[in-house]
Tab-separated table of C-alpha atoms in Angstrom:
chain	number	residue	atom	x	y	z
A	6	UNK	CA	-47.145	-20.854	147.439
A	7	UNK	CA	-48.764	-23.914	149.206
A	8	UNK	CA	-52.553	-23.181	149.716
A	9	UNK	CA	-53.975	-22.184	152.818
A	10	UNK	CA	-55.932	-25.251	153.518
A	11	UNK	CA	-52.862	-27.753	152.900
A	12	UNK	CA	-50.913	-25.911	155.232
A	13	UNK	CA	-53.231	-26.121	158.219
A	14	UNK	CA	-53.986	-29.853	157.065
A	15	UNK	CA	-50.339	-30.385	157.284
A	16	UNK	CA	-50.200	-28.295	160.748
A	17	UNK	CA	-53.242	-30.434	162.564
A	18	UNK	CA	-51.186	-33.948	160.673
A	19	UNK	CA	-48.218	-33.122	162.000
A	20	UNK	CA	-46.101	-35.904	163.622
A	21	UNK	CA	-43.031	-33.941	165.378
A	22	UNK	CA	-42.719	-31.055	166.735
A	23	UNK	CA	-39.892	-29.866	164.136
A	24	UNK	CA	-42.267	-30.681	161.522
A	25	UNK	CA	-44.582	-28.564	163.397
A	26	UNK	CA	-42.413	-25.446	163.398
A	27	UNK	CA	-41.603	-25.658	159.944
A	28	UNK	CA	-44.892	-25.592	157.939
A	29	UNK	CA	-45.699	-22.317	161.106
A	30	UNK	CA	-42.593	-20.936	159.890
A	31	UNK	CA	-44.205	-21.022	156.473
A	32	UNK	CA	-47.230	-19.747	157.315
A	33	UNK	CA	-46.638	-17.258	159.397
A	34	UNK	CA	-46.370	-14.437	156.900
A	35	UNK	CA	-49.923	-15.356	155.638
A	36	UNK	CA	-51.334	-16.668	159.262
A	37	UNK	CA	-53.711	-13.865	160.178
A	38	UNK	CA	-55.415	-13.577	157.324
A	39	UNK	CA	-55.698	-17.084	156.317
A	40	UNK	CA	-57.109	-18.009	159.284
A	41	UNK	CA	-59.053	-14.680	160.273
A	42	UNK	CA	-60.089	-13.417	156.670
A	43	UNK	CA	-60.421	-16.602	154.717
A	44	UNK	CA	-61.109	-19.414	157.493
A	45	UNK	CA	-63.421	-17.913	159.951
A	46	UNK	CA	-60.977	-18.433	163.032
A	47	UNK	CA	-63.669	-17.494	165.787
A	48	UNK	CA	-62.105	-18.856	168.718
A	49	UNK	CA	-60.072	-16.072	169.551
A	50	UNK	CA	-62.538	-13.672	170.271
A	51	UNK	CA	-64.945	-16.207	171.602
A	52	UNK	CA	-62.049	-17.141	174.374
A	53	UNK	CA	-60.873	-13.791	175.237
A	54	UNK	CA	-64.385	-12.928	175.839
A	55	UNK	CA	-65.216	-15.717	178.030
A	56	UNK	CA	-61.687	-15.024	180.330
A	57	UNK	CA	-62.843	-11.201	180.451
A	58	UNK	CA	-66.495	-12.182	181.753
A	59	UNK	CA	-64.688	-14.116	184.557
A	60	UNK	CA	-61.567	-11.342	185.355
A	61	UNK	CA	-62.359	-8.960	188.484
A	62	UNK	CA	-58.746	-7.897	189.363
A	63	UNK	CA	-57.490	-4.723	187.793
A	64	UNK	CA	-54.906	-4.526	185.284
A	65	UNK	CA	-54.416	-8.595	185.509
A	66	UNK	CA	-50.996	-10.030	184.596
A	67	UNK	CA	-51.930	-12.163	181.519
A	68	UNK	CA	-49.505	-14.662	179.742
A	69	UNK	CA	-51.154	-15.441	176.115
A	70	UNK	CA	-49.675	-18.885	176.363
A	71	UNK	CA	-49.011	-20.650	172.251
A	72	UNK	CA	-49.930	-16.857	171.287
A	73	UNK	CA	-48.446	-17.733	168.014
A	74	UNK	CA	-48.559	-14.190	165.474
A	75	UNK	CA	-50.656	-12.471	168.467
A	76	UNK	CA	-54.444	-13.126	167.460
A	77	UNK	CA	-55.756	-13.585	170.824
A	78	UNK	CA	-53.660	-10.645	172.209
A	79	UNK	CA	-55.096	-8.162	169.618
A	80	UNK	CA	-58.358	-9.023	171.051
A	81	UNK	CA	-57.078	-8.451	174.574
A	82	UNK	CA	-55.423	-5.315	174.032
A	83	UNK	CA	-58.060	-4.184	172.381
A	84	UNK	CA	-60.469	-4.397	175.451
A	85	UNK	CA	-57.906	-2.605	177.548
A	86	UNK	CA	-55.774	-5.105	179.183
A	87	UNK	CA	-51.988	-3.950	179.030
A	88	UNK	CA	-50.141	-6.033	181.063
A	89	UNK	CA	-49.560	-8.935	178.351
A	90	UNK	CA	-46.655	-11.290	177.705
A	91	UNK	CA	-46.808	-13.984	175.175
A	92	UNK	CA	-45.498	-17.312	174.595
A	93	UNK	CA	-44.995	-19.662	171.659
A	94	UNK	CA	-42.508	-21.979	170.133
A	95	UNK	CA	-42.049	-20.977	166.536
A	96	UNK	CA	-39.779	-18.138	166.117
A	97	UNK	CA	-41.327	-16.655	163.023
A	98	UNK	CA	-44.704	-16.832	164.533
A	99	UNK	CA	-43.560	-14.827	167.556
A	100	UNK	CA	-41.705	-12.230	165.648
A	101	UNK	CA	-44.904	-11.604	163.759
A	102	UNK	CA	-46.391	-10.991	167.372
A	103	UNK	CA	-43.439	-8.315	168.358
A	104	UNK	CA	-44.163	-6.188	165.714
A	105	UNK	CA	-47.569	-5.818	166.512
A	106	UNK	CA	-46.170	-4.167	170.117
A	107	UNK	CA	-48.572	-5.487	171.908
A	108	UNK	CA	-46.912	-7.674	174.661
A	109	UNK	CA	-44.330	-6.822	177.135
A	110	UNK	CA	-42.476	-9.852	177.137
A	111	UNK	CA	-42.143	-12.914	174.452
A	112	UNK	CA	-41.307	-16.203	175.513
A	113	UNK	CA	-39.388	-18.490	173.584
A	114	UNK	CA	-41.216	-22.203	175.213
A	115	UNK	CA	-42.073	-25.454	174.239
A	116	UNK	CA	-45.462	-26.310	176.048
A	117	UNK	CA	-44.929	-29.656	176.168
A	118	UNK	CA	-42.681	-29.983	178.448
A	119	UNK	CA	-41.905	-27.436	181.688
A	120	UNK	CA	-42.001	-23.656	181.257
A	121	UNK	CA	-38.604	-21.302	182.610
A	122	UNK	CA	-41.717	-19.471	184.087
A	123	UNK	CA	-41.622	-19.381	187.676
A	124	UNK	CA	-44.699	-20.500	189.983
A	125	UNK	CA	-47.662	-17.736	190.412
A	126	UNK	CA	-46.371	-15.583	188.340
A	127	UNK	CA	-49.590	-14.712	186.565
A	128	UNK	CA	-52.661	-13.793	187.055
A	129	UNK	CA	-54.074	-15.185	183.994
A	130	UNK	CA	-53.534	-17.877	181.802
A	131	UNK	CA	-55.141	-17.920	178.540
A	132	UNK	CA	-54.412	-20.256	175.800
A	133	UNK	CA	-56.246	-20.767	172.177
A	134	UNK	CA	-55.687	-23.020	169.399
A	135	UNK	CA	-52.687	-24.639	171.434
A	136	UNK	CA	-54.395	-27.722	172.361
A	137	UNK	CA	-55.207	-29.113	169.195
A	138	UNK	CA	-54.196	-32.005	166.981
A	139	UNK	CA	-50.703	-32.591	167.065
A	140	UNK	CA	-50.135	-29.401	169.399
A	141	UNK	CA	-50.040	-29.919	173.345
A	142	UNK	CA	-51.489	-32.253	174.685
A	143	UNK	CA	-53.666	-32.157	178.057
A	144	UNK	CA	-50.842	-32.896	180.523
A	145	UNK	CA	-50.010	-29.136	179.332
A	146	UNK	CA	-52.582	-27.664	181.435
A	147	UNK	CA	-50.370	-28.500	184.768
A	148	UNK	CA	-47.880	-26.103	184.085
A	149	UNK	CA	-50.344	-23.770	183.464
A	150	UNK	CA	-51.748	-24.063	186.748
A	151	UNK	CA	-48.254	-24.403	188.232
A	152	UNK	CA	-47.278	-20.556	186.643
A	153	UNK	CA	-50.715	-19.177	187.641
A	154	UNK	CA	-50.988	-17.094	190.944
A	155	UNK	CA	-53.626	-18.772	193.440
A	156	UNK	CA	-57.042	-17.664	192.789
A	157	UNK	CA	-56.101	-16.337	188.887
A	158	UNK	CA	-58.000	-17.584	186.127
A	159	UNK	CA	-56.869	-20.019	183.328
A	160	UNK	CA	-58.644	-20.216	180.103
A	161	UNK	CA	-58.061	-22.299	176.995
A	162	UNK	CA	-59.323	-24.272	174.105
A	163	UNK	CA	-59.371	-27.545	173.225
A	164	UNK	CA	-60.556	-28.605	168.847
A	165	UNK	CA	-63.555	-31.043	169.112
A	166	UNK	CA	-61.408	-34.018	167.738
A	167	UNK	CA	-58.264	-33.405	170.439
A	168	UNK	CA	-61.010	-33.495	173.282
A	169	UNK	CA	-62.032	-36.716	172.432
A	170	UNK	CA	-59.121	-38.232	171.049
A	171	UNK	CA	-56.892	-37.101	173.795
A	172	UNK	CA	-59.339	-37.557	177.019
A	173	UNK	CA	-58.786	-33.710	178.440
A	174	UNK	CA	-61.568	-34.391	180.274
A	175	UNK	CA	-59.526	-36.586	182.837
A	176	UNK	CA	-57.288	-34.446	183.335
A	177	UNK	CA	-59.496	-31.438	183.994
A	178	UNK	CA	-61.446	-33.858	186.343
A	179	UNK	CA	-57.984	-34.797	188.486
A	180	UNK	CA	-57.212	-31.290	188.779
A	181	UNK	CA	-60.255	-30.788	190.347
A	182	UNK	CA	-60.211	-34.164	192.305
A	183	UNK	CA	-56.665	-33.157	193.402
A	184	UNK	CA	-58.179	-29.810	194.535
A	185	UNK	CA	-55.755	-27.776	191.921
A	186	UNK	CA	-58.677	-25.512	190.267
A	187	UNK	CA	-62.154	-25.426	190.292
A	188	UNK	CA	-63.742	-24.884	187.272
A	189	UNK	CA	-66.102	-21.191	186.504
A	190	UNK	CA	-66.917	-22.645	182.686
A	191	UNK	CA	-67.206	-25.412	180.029
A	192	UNK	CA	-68.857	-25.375	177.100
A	193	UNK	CA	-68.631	-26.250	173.186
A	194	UNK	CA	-68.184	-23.309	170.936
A	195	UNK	CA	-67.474	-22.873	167.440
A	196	UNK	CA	-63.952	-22.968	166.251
A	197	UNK	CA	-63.242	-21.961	162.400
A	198	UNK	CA	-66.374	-21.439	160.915
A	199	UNK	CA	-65.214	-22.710	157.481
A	200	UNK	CA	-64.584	-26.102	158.262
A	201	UNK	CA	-67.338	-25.535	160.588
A	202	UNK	CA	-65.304	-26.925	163.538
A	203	UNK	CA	-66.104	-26.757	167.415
A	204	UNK	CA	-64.608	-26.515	170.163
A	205	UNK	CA	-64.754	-26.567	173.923
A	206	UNK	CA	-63.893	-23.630	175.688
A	207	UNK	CA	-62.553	-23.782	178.965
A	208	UNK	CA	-62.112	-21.289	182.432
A	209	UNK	CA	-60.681	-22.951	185.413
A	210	UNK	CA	-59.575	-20.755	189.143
A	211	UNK	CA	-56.415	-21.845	190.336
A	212	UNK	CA	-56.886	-22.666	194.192
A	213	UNK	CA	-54.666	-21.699	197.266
């Protein structure tokens, strides 16, 4: 059995997106508690919390977008919200997420290029540990604002090193030039406490 900490090495160093799905496919078994138990994965609770600060609607339409085995979901459900569909790439990763009965619908998507999700259809966006290293890039974030109903929230991560490395911030900064969203919060956060990683959490409100 490879080692938890080679396997997400390999997952942040990966170069294709096949390469990608295969070392999730390995991990998947093993994902929630490597990352939860043994890693300190914080960002999942730190990001649900910060969308649910910033919902007002009742019984929001939520799409858990790169939910992977369900982590962020859990959270979710946990605080009451029911109306949850999820969306990831790997097949292994989101038939660990069906058996934990949590979401109503799982998608089958690659987020890097466009979604088979029509426009407004949620109410809420939220995405963690998606936009990462070798993940989706920031271009992603326009089909999340494309599939999000006008005035809905959208809230995401970005790891420390993708932020700078990939320059989200001028994308977040033409959606807002281009009067797409307007953004409610942005601030650094920690990510795995292990590695003792940060990130920058993100909420953004889709405009009419």
């Amino acid at each position: 059995m490879v080692q938890r900490k080679e396997i997400h090495d390999r997952v942040l160093a990966a170069t294709s997106t096949d390469e990608l799905m295969a070392f999730y496919g390995e991990w998947a078994e093993l994902y929630d508690h490597d990352l939860i138990d043994e890693l300190g994965y914080v960002a999942p609770v730190m990001a649900a919390t910060v969308l649910q600060q910033h919902l007002t609607m009742a019984e929001p339409a939520i799409l858990d977008a790169g939910c992977g085995t369900g982590l962020v979901g859990e959270v979710l459900h946990r605080e009451g919200f029911t109306r949850l569909d999820g969306l990831d790439y790997s097949t292994e990763m989101l038939a660990r997420a069906e058996q934990k009965k949590i979401y109503g619908t799982l998608l089958h998507e690659d987020m890097t290029g466009p979604l088979d999700i029509a426009d407004d259809r949620y109410d809420a966006v939220i995405s963690v540990g998606t936009f990462t290293c070798g993940h989706v890039g920031p271009t992603g974030l326009y089909e999340l604002v494309r599939i999000t109903k006008p005035s809905g929230l959208i809230c995401f991560t970005v790891r420390e090193q993708a932020w700078q490395e990939d320059d989200y911030h001028r994308v977040l900064t033409n959606l807002q030039t281009q009067k797409r969203w307007q953004q409610r919060e942005l601030r650094p956060a920690p990510y795995i406490q292990d590695e003792g990683s940060t990130c920058m959490i993100g909420c953004f409100q889709v405009l009419d």
